[in-house]
Backbone as a printed PyTorch tensor [residue, N CA C, xyz], in Angstrom:
tensor([[[-106.8870,  182.6010,   30.9630],
         [-105.3250,  182.3710,   30.9960],
         [-104.8700,  181.8170,   32.4270]],

        [[-103.7070,  181.4740,   32.3720],
         [-103.3550,  180.6130,   33.4330],
         [-102.3520,  182.1200,   33.9810]],

        [[-101.9160,  181.8190,   35.0820],
         [-100.9640,  183.1240,   35.8810],
         [ -99.5740,  183.1330,   35.4040]],

        [[ -99.2300,  181.8610,   34.8570],
         [ -97.8710,  182.2930,   33.9620],
         [ -98.1430,  182.8000,   32.9150]],

        [[ -99.3980,  182.4310,   32.3820],
         [ -99.7000,  183.0580,   30.8060],
         [ -99.8380,  184.6180,   31.1810]],

        [[-100.7340,  184.7460,   32.3240],
         [-100.9770,  186.7300,   32.3820],
         [ -99.4340,  187.2390,   32.6900]],

        [[ -98.5580,  186.4400,   33.3840],
         [ -97.3600,  187.2580,   33.8970],
         [ -96.5780,  187.2530,   32.3450]],

        [[ -96.1960,  186.2900,   31.3010],
         [ -95.9470,  186.2980,   30.1790],
         [ -95.9730,  187.2170,   29.3750]],

        [[ -97.5690,  187.4790,   29.4650],
         [ -98.5230,  188.6650,   28.3880],
         [ -98.0770,  190.0640,   29.0370]],

        [[ -97.7680,  190.2490,   29.9630],
         [ -97.5160,  191.2520,   30.7610],
         [ -96.0580,  191.7260,   30.4360]],

        [[ -95.3000,  190.4290,   30.5940],
         [ -93.7320,  190.8390,   30.1370],
         [ -93.9180,  191.1280,   28.7800]],

        [[ -94.5000,  190.4260,   28.1450],
         [ -94.4290,  190.9740,   26.5040],
         [ -94.9680,  192.3770,   26.2950]],

        [[ -95.8940,  193.1280,   26.5850],
         [ -96.5740,  194.3810,   26.5370],
         [ -95.0580,  195.0360,   27.3390]],

        [[ -94.8100,  194.8010,   28.1540],
         [ -93.6850,  195.8950,   28.6620],
         [ -92.2480,  195.7040,   28.1730]],

        [[ -92.0980,  194.4300,   27.3760],
         [ -91.0360,  195.0900,   26.4110],
         [ -91.3650,  195.2100,   25.0430]],

        [[ -92.7670,  195.6430,   24.7300],
         [ -93.3860,  196.3420,   23.6320],
         [ -93.4740,  197.6390,   23.8230]],

        [[ -93.3830,  197.8490,   25.0900],
         [ -93.3160,  199.2160,   25.1750],
         [ -94.8360,  199.6790,   25.7270]],

        [[ -96.1010,  199.1780,   25.6560],
         [ -97.3230,  199.1570,   25.8430],
         [ -97.7810,  198.4440,   27.0140]],

        [[ -96.8520,  198.8940,   28.2550],
         [ -97.4520,  198.2300,   29.8570],
         [ -98.3970,  198.3800,   30.2720]],

        [[ -99.4470,  199.5460,   29.6220],
         [-100.8160,  200.0240,   30.2480],
         [-101.6910,  200.2450,   28.7930]],

        [[-102.6420,  200.5710,   29.0850],
         [-103.6760,  200.8820,   28.1170],
         [-103.6190,  202.1220,   27.3250]],

        [[-102.7100,  202.8820,   27.5180],
         [-102.8020,  204.5620,   27.6310],
         [-101.1560,  204.2360,   26.9110]],

        [[-101.1810,  205.7580,   26.5860],
         [ -99.7680,  205.8670,   26.2050],
         [ -98.6320,  206.2310,   26.7770]],

        [[ -99.3490,  206.4220,   27.9640],
         [ -98.1110,  206.8810,   29.3140],
         [ -97.5450,  205.5970,   29.7050]],

        [[ -95.9490,  205.4310,   29.9820],
         [ -95.4430,  204.4710,   29.8380],
         [ -94.4730,  205.1880,   31.0960]],

        [[ -94.5400,  204.8270,   32.8180],
         [ -94.0420,  205.0960,   33.3780],
         [ -92.6010,  203.8190,   33.5070]],

        [[ -91.4610,  204.6510,   34.0860],
         [ -90.3420,  203.6240,   34.2010],
         [ -90.6000,  202.5840,   35.4290]],

        [[ -90.3080,  201.5990,   34.8690],
         [ -90.7070,  200.2570,   35.5360],
         [ -89.6230,  199.5220,   35.9230]],

        [[ -89.9010,  199.2260,   37.0940],
         [ -88.6300,  198.3160,   37.7560],
         [ -89.6470,  197.4950,   38.5300]],

        [[ -88.9020,  195.9850,   38.9510],
         [ -89.8780,  195.2420,   39.9720],
         [ -89.5920,  195.5650,   41.3610]],

        [[ -90.5260,  194.8260,   42.1100],
         [ -90.3630,  194.9350,   43.7490],
         [ -89.3130,  193.8190,   44.3240]],

        [[ -88.6990,  194.2480,   45.3490],
         [ -88.1010,  192.8850,   46.0350],
         [ -89.1360,  192.2460,   46.8450]],

        [[ -88.5470,  191.0850,   47.2120],
         [ -89.3480,  190.2640,   48.0100],
         [ -89.4730,  191.0740,   49.3610]],

        [[ -88.5860,  191.9780,   49.9340],
         [ -88.8070,  192.5420,   51.0580],
         [ -89.3700,  193.5000,   50.9660]],

        [[ -89.6120,  194.2110,   49.7570],
         [ -90.6320,  195.4990,   49.8360],
         [ -92.1180,  195.1200,   50.0010]],

        [[ -92.4540,  193.4360,   49.3370],
         [ -93.6160,  193.0400,   49.0730],
         [ -93.9570,  191.9400,   50.8600]],

        [[ -92.9940,  191.8210,   51.6760],
         [ -92.9040,  191.4010,   52.4780],
         [ -93.2670,  192.2070,   53.7820]],

        [[ -92.5710,  193.3980,   53.6540],
         [ -93.1340,  194.9500,   54.1880],
         [ -94.0760,  195.1120,   54.1900]],

        [[ -94.8490,  195.5500,   52.7910],
         [ -96.0290,  195.8050,   52.4500],
         [ -97.4040,  194.7760,   53.3350]],

        [[ -97.2470,  193.4300,   52.9970],
         [ -97.9660,  192.5560,   53.7380],
         [ -97.9520,  192.3280,   55.1480]],

        [[ -96.8050,  193.0250,   55.7650],
         [ -96.6950,  192.9510,   57.0220],
         [ -97.9800,  194.0500,   57.4510]],

        [[ -97.3040,  195.0780,   56.9580],
         [ -97.8030,  196.5430,   57.0830],
         [ -99.3720,  196.7090,   57.0680]],

        [[ -99.7460,  196.0990,   55.9040],
         [-101.2610,  195.8220,   55.6240],
         [-101.9560,  195.1020,   56.5700]],

        [[-101.0930,  193.9180,   57.2580],
         [-101.8900,  192.8240,   58.0160],
         [-102.4350,  191.7320,   57.1170]],

        [[-102.0950,  191.6330,   55.6940],
         [-102.8470,  190.5670,   55.2520],
         [-102.0100,  190.7160,   53.7420]],

        [[-102.3780,  189.0320,   53.2440],
         [-101.5970,  188.8530,   52.0490],
         [-102.0870,  189.1930,   51.0680]],

        [[-101.1780,  189.5100,   50.0630],
         [-101.6950,  190.0940,   48.7230],
         [-102.1120,  189.1020,   47.8930]],

        [[-103.0160,  188.6010,   46.7930],
         [-103.2310,  187.3340,   46.2780],
         [-102.1370,  187.1300,   45.5600]],

        [[-101.6660,  186.1280,   45.0250],
         [-100.4900,  185.5870,   44.7670],
         [-100.2950,  186.2630,   43.4340]],

        [[-100.9790,  186.0510,   42.6270],
         [-101.1380,  186.8120,   41.5490],
         [-100.5170,  187.9930,   41.3360]],

        [[-101.0720,  188.8940,   42.1360],
         [-100.5920,  190.3990,   42.4480],
         [ -99.0660,  190.1710,   43.0420]],

        [[ -99.0070,  189.7440,   43.8690],
         [ -97.3440,  189.1440,   44.2430],
         [ -96.4040,  189.1650,   43.1790]],

        [[ -97.1320,  188.2450,   42.2320],
         [ -96.0090,  188.0190,   41.5200],
         [ -96.0390,  188.6720,   40.6930]],

        [[ -96.8040,  189.9010,   40.0300],
         [ -96.6690,  190.6260,   38.9640],
         [ -95.5080,  191.9420,   39.7300]],

        [[ -95.8860,  191.9400,   40.7810],
         [ -94.9450,  193.0630,   41.6210],
         [ -93.7420,  192.5950,   41.0140]],

        [[ -93.3690,  191.2610,   41.5910],
         [ -92.1430,  190.7310,   41.5400],
         [ -91.4650,  190.1340,   40.4650]],

        [[ -92.0800,  189.6670,   39.2400],
         [ -91.8160,  189.1190,   38.1650],
         [ -91.9230,  190.0060,   36.8640]],

        [[ -92.8780,  191.2780,   36.9920],
         [ -93.1480,  191.8830,   35.9210],
         [ -92.6690,  193.4930,   36.3110]],

        [[ -93.4590,  194.1390,   37.1920],
         [ -93.1090,  195.4250,   37.5900],
         [ -93.7310,  195.6540,   38.6400]],

        [[ -93.3250,  196.5850,   39.2120],
         [ -93.8750,  197.4560,   40.7680],
         [ -94.8710,  198.2820,   39.8910]],

        [[ -96.1290,  197.9320,   39.9640],
         [ -97.1820,  198.5330,   39.3680],
         [ -96.8790,  199.2750,   38.1280]],

        [[ -97.8530,  200.2520,   37.6440],
         [ -97.8860,  200.7010,   36.3600],
         [ -97.7520,  199.8720,   35.2300]],

        [[ -98.3400,  198.4390,   35.2500],
         [ -98.8050,  197.8420,   34.4170],
         [-100.2500,  197.2700,   34.1630]],

        [[-100.8430,  197.3340,   33.0980],
         [-102.1130,  196.5300,   33.2100],
         [-103.2650,  197.6620,   32.6490]],

        [[-104.5140,  197.5270,   32.9000],
         [-105.6290,  198.5200,   32.0800],
         [-105.2820,  199.9040,   33.0130]],

        [[-105.8940,  200.7360,   31.8970],
         [-105.9780,  202.3180,   31.9200],
         [-104.5120,  202.6600,   32.4480]],

        [[-104.2740,  203.0710,   33.6140],
         [-102.4800,  203.6920,   33.8600],
         [-101.8130,  202.3030,   34.1930]],

        [[-102.4030,  201.5050,   34.5440],
         [-101.6300,  200.3270,   35.1500],
         [-102.0870,  200.1980,   36.7650]],

        [[-101.7940,  199.1570,   37.4190],
         [-102.2640,  199.2740,   38.7750],
         [-101.1620,  199.9250,   40.0860]],

        [[-101.4890,  200.1790,   40.7880],
         [-100.6910,  201.4240,   41.5810],
         [ -99.4570,  199.7780,   42.1920]],

        [[ -98.2450,  200.7200,   42.3130],
         [ -97.3850,  200.1350,   42.9370],
         [ -97.2320,  199.8020,   44.4440]],

        [[ -95.9390,  199.1530,   45.0180],
         [ -95.7280,  199.1870,   46.2790],
         [ -94.7140,  200.1080,   46.6430]],

        [[ -94.9810,  200.5920,   48.3090],
         [ -93.7980,  201.3190,   48.3520],
         [ -92.5190,  201.1520,   48.3610]],

        [[ -91.3740,  201.5820,   48.6560],
         [ -91.0630,  202.9090,   48.6470],
         [ -90.9670,  203.3330,   46.8100]],

        [[ -90.7380,  202.2190,   46.2950],
         [ -90.1990,  202.8610,   44.6010],
         [ -91.5050,  202.3660,   43.7940]],

        [[ -92.4310,  202.0630,   43.9950],
         [ -93.5380,  201.6510,   42.7790],
         [ -94.1280,  202.6800,   42.2700]],

        [[ -94.8360,  202.0470,   41.2870],
         [ -95.9020,  203.3960,   40.3620],
         [ -96.6770,  204.1300,   41.6840]],

        [[ -96.9820,  205.4800,   41.2800],
         [ -97.5260,  205.8630,   41.8940],
         [ -98.9770,  206.5940,   41.3250]],

        [[-100.1190,  206.6940,   41.8210],
         [-101.0280,  207.2370,   40.9250],
         [-101.3720,  208.7490,   41.5370]],

        [[-102.4130,  209.2970,   41.0350],
         [-102.5740,  210.5310,   41.8370],
         [-102.8490,  210.6160,   43.0570]],

        [[-103.3380,  209.7490,   43.7170],
         [-103.2800,  209.5340,   45.1940],
         [-102.4040,  209.4810,   45.9340]],

        [[-101.6340,  208.0840,   45.3680],
         [-100.4850,  207.6960,   46.1920],
         [-100.1500,  206.3770,   45.3040]],

        [[ -99.2220,  205.7020,   46.2260],
         [ -98.7950,  204.2470,   46.0480],
         [-100.1990,  203.4770,   46.3710]],

        [[-100.2250,  201.9460,   46.5410],
         [-101.4090,  200.6600,   46.9300],
         [-101.6730,  200.9820,   48.0870]],

        [[-100.3550,  201.4750,   49.2010],
         [-100.5040,  201.0850,   50.7100],
         [-101.3300,  202.8110,   50.9480]],

        [[-101.0570,  203.7670,   50.6230],
         [-101.3220,  204.9920,   50.8710],
         [-102.9770,  205.2420,   50.0500]],

        [[-102.6050,  204.4830,   49.2420],
         [-104.5610,  204.6430,   48.7610],
         [-105.2940,  203.8120,   49.6640]],

        [[-104.8470,  202.7350,   49.6360],
         [-105.3730,  201.7630,   50.9190],
         [-105.6510,  202.5260,   52.0160]],

        [[-104.7930,  202.9780,   52.6710],
         [-105.3170,  203.8600,   54.3250],
         [-106.0170,  204.9990,   54.0860]],

        [[-105.8550,  205.6680,   53.2080],
         [-106.9840,  206.6230,   52.8390],
         [-108.1820,  206.1880,   52.3570]],

        [[-108.4150,  205.0120,   51.7290],
         [-109.8270,  204.5450,   51.9050],
         [-110.4460,  203.9370,   52.8370]],

        [[-109.5750,  203.9860,   53.5430],
         [-109.9930,  203.4760,   55.3740],
         [-110.0340,  204.3740,   56.1850]],

        [[-110.4070,  205.5070,   55.6380],
         [-110.0860,  206.7190,   56.5930],
         [-111.7600,  207.1550,   56.3940]],

        [[-112.7990,  207.2680,   57.3920],
         [-113.9260,  207.6010,   56.9190],
         [-114.1700,  208.9730,   56.8270]],

        [[-113.1080,  209.7470,   57.3680],
         [-113.0030,  211.1740,   56.9640],
         [-113.0940,  211.5930,   55.8070]],

        [[-112.3750,  211.1110,   55.1010],
         [-112.1770,  211.6180,   53.6350],
         [-113.3890,  211.6380,   52.6520]],

        [[-114.2500,  210.7270,   53.2340],
         [-115.5790,  210.4170,   52.2770],
         [-116.6630,  211.2640,   52.8150]],

        [[-117.5520,  211.4480,   51.8940],
         [-118.2410,  212.4280,   51.8630],
         [-119.6830,  211.7850,   52.8280]],

        [[-120.3120,  212.6210,   53.7070],
         [-120.8050,  212.2970,   54.7170],
         [-122.1950,  210.8110,   54.0380]],

        [[-121.8490,  210.2960,   55.2210],
         [-122.9860,  208.9060,   55.0340],
         [-122.2690,  207.9620,   53.8470]],

        [[-121.2380,  208.1320,   53.1720],
         [-120.8030,  207.0860,   52.5430],
         [-119.4510,  206.5470,   53.4710]],

        [[-119.8950,  205.3730,   53.2710],
         [-118.9130,  204.3180,   54.0810],
         [-117.7090,  204.2600,   53.2030]],

        [[-116.1520,  204.2070,   54.4350],
         [-115.1000,  203.9420,   53.8120],
         [-115.0370,  202.3020,   53.1200]],

        [[-114.0490,  202.3890,   52.2820],
         [-113.7640,  201.1860,   51.7100],
         [-113.3290,  199.7130,   52.9550]],

        [[-114.0000,  198.9040,   52.9730],
         [-113.7140,  197.6690,   53.9670],
         [-112.3720,  197.5220,   53.9380]],

        [[-111.5400,  196.6920,   55.1510],
         [-110.5900,  196.2140,   55.4090],
         [-110.6440,  195.1270,   54.1500]],

        [[-109.0930,  195.1560,   54.0930],
         [-108.6070,  193.9370,   53.3560],
         [-109.2820,  194.3360,   51.4140]],

        [[-109.5800,  195.5140,   51.0390],
         [-110.3060,  196.0160,   50.0120],
         [-109.5120,  197.0930,   49.3030]],

        [[-108.5140,  196.6670,   48.6070],
         [-107.2620,  197.7950,   47.9350],
         [-108.0590,  198.7010,   46.5730]],

        [[-107.9160,  199.8450,   46.5980],
         [-107.9270,  200.6080,   45.8570],
         [-106.4910,  199.9390,   44.5400]],

        [[-106.6210,  199.8670,   43.4970],
         [-106.2030,  198.8120,   42.7910],
         [-105.4180,  199.8450,   41.7070]],

        [[-106.4890,  199.8170,   40.7420],
         [-106.2590,  200.4380,   39.7660],
         [-107.3450,  202.0290,   39.3830]],

        [[-106.7090,  203.0570,   39.0860],
         [-107.3600,  204.1660,   38.9760],
         [-107.5100,  204.7610,   37.2440]],

        [[-109.1030,  204.4810,   37.1030],
         [-109.6360,  204.8230,   35.7150],
         [-109.7780,  206.2640,   35.6280]],

        [[-109.7850,  207.2150,   36.4600],
         [-110.2550,  208.5200,   35.7980],
         [-111.3200,  208.3900,   36.4500]],

        [[-112.1110,  209.9520,   36.5730],
         [-113.0210,  210.3420,   36.7810],
         [-113.9530,  209.6440,   37.7570]],

        [[-113.2960,  209.2630,   38.5100],
         [-114.2110,  208.6080,   40.0250],
         [-114.2920,  207.1210,   39.2600]],

        [[-113.4760,  206.5130,   38.8230],
         [-113.9980,  205.4280,   38.5570],
         [-112.5870,  204.5560,   39.1530]],

        [[-113.1080,  203.0950,   39.4680],
         [-111.6450,  202.6930,   40.5020],
         [-111.9560,  201.2790,   39.8470]],

        [[-111.0110,  200.1850,   39.7270],
         [-110.9830,  198.5940,   39.5800],
         [-110.3070,  198.6660,   41.4640]],

        [[-111.1620,  197.7110,   42.1850],
         [-110.7720,  197.4660,   43.8440],
         [-110.6890,  195.8910,   43.4850]],

        [[-109.7470,  195.1390,   44.3820],
         [-109.3730,  193.9880,   44.5980],
         [-110.0390,  193.6860,   46.1830]],

        [[-110.7550,  192.8540,   46.2160],
         [-110.8040,  192.2690,   47.4420],
         [-110.1170,  191.0280,   47.9620]],

        [[-109.3360,  191.4720,   48.9260],
         [-108.0170,  190.6690,   49.6490],
         [-108.7750,  189.5060,   50.3450]],

        [[-110.0170,  189.4640,   50.7630],
         [-111.1930,  188.5730,   51.5390],
         [-110.4050,  187.5530,   50.9560]],

        [[-110.4430,  187.4060,   49.6830],
         [-110.7160,  185.8560,   48.9400],
         [-108.9910,  185.6100,   48.1920]],

        [[-108.6620,  184.6280,   48.6420],
         [-107.3280,  184.2160,   48.3270],
         [-107.2150,  184.5220,   46.4790]],

        [[-107.9630,  184.4580,   45.8120],
         [-107.7560,  184.6660,   44.4360],
         [-107.7800,  186.3940,   43.9210]],

        [[-108.1250,  187.0770,   44.9180],
         [-108.7120,  188.2390,   44.5960],
         [-110.2230,  188.5650,   43.8520]],

        [[-111.0370,  189.1950,   44.3610],
         [-111.9310,  189.2230,   43.5110],
         [-112.1320,  190.6460,   43.4780]],

        [[-112.8840,  190.9200,   42.4290],
         [-112.9110,  192.6430,   41.7880],
         [-113.8780,  193.2220,   42.1600]],

        [[-114.1350,  194.7020,   42.2530],
         [-115.0200,  195.5600,   42.5700],
         [-115.3340,  196.4920,   41.2510]],

        [[-116.0480,  196.9960,   40.5450],
         [-115.9450,  198.0890,   39.8950],
         [-116.8820,  199.4670,   40.8040]],

        [[-116.0010,  200.3910,   40.8180],
         [-116.4150,  201.7070,   41.4590],
         [-116.5360,  202.5570,   40.3880]],

        [[-117.9830,  202.9440,   40.3960],
         [-118.0310,  204.0910,   38.9940],
         [-119.0780,  205.4220,   39.7290]],

        [[-118.2300,  206.3860,   40.2060],
         [-118.4890,  207.8480,   40.8830],
         [-119.5210,  207.2750,   42.2480]],

        [[-118.9510,  206.6680,   42.8190],
         [-119.7780,  206.5390,   44.0780],
         [-120.4910,  204.9190,   44.2130]],

        [[-120.8440,  204.4600,   43.1390],
         [-121.6340,  203.1500,   42.6480],
         [-120.5790,  202.4540,   43.2940]],

        [[-121.1530,  200.9740,   43.7290],
         [-120.0480,  200.0840,   43.8570],
         [-120.5980,  198.7970,   43.3340]],

        [[-120.0400,  198.2310,   42.4700],
         [-120.5190,  196.8050,   42.0150],
         [-119.2450,  195.7420,   42.6790]],

        [[-120.1980,  194.6210,   43.2580],
         [-119.1400,  193.5290,   43.5880],
         [-119.1090,  192.7790,   42.7260]],

        [[-118.0940,  191.8800,   41.9380],
         [-118.6710,  191.3840,   40.9820],
         [-118.1330,  189.8940,   41.2330]],

        [[-118.2510,  189.1750,   40.5450],
         [-118.0410,  187.6880,   40.4290],
         [-116.9250,  187.4720,   39.4640]],

        [[-115.7800,  188.3130,   39.5710],
         [-114.4830,  188.2500,   38.4520],
         [-113.2440,  188.3340,   39.2630]],

        [[-112.6770,  187.5420,   39.0390],
         [-111.3250,  187.4410,   39.7310],
         [-110.1630,  188.5820,   39.1490]],

        [[-109.2140,  188.7670,   39.9940],
         [-108.0210,  189.2460,   39.5550],
         [-107.9370,  188.7380,   38.4460]],

        [[-107.3810,  187.2830,   37.7160],
         [-106.6630,  186.8660,   37.1390],
         [-107.9210,  186.7410,   35.9160]],

        [[-109.1500,  186.8840,   36.0020],
         [-110.3760,  186.9420,   34.6700],
         [-110.1630,  188.4280,   34.4870]],

        [[-109.8780,  189.5530,   35.4150],
         [-109.9730,  190.9910,   34.9010],
         [-108.4880,  191.3200,   34.1640]],

        [[-107.4700,  190.5910,   34.5300],
         [-106.4650,  190.7890,   33.3500],
         [-106.2930,  189.9490,   32.2060]],

        [[-106.9260,  188.9590,   32.2670],
         [-106.8870,  188.1210,   31.0600],
         [-108.0180,  188.9750,   29.9840]],

        [[-108.8860,  189.3510,   30.4530],
         [-109.8060,  189.7160,   29.3220],
         [-109.0290,  191.0280,   29.0640]],

        [[-108.4310,  192.0510,   29.8670],
         [-107.7620,  193.2580,   29.1040],
         [-106.4720,  192.5430,   28.2730]],

        [[-105.9130,  191.9640,   28.5650],
         [-104.9980,  191.0310,   27.8910],
         [-105.3600,  190.4410,   26.3020]],

        [[-106.4340,  190.0240,   26.7470],
         [-106.8220,  189.1210,   25.1980],
         [-107.4760,  190.1940,   24.2690]],

        [[-108.5930,  191.1170,   25.0750],
         [-108.9470,  192.0420,   23.8790],
         [-109.3980,  193.2810,   24.1160]],

        [[-108.5430,  193.8580,   25.5910],
         [-108.2820,  195.3210,   25.8880],
         [-109.4150,  195.7410,   26.6880]],

        [[-110.9490,  194.4810,   26.6460],
         [-112.0670,  195.4370,   27.3290],
         [-111.5610,  195.2590,   28.7780]],

        [[-112.7670,  196.2060,   29.4360],
         [-112.6880,  196.3390,   31.0280],
         [-113.7860,  195.3100,   31.3340]],

        [[-113.8910,  194.3580,   31.9280],
         [-114.8900,  193.3180,   32.0970],
         [-115.7950,  193.5960,   33.4090]],

        [[-114.9010,  194.7310,   34.2110],
         [-115.4610,  195.1030,   35.0620],
         [-116.8190,  196.4780,   34.6300]],

        [[-116.7040,  197.0520,   33.9830],
         [-118.0520,  197.5730,   33.3220],
         [-119.2220,  196.9670,   32.9390]],

        [[-119.0340,  195.4450,   32.4020],
         [-120.1630,  195.0040,   31.8380],
         [-120.4100,  193.4850,   32.9270]],

        [[-119.5850,  193.6260,   33.5130],
         [-120.0600,  192.1030,   34.2700],
         [-121.2060,  192.0690,   35.3430]],

        [[-121.9220,  191.4490,   35.7230],
         [-123.5190,  191.9670,   36.6670],
         [-122.7630,  191.5730,   38.0820]],

        [[-123.4240,  192.5270,   38.3970],
         [-123.4270,  192.3650,   39.8810],
         [-123.6560,  191.4710,   40.8360]],

        [[-122.9140,  190.8260,   41.7160],
         [-123.2880,  190.4230,   42.6870],
         [-124.7250,  190.6860,   43.4640]],

        [[-125.7440,  189.6430,   43.4680],
         [-126.6680,  190.2920,   44.5190],
         [-126.7490,  191.3360,   45.5130]],

        [[-125.6230,  190.7360,   46.6550],
         [-125.4240,  191.5970,   47.4920],
         [-124.2020,  192.1860,   47.5930]],

        [[-124.6380,  193.7350,   47.3830],
         [-123.5400,  195.0040,   46.5880],
         [-122.9410,  195.4220,   48.1460]],

        [[-123.1480,  195.0620,   49.3440],
         [-122.6290,  195.7160,   50.2550],
         [-121.0760,  195.8430,   50.5080]],

        [[-120.6290,  196.2830,   51.0560],
         [-118.9410,  196.2380,   51.2710],
         [-118.6570,  194.6990,   52.1040]],

        [[-119.5790,  194.5250,   53.0880],
         [-119.6530,  192.8170,   53.4980],
         [-119.2600,  191.5660,   52.5870]],

        [[-118.4160,  190.7040,   52.9610],
         [-118.3330,  189.6150,   52.4750],
         [-119.0090,  188.7360,   52.1120]],

        [[-119.8280,  188.2970,   51.1990],
         [-121.2420,  187.5490,   51.3030],
         [-120.4660,  186.0880,   51.4640]]])
């Protein structure tokens, strides 16, 4: 699917009252361009274009697999831990991780909480956004883009992150 097709498919799901894979349906509104600019300035890096378009054209989080992607402050969808920025900063704080567990590297976002210590992470070190699958502490760096992840979910409801083959280098470092 193209980015335009993904945006249209997400809009259709929102219009049909099915923005996520669950029955949970948060109140949805789009982010403002100023909110997106503020978040990117605060993070110190740009979000992948497709993710920015989702926030500006579909909804400020709360759409996508499981309960949906996390939103941007100040008014976006908030998961158990917080919005996209709060969870990013929490992931960067090594004090919040068990002993010996490295924090999430810079420019990798905790994007979508699947529950039970499972997360879809987005590596913004790549312009198209590369996905990671985090399953109860095990991390799998995947050769899957944000667009491919969303396309698979929109096409047949699958979470390709669970079945994709990890890249040989599963470290937090960019290969």
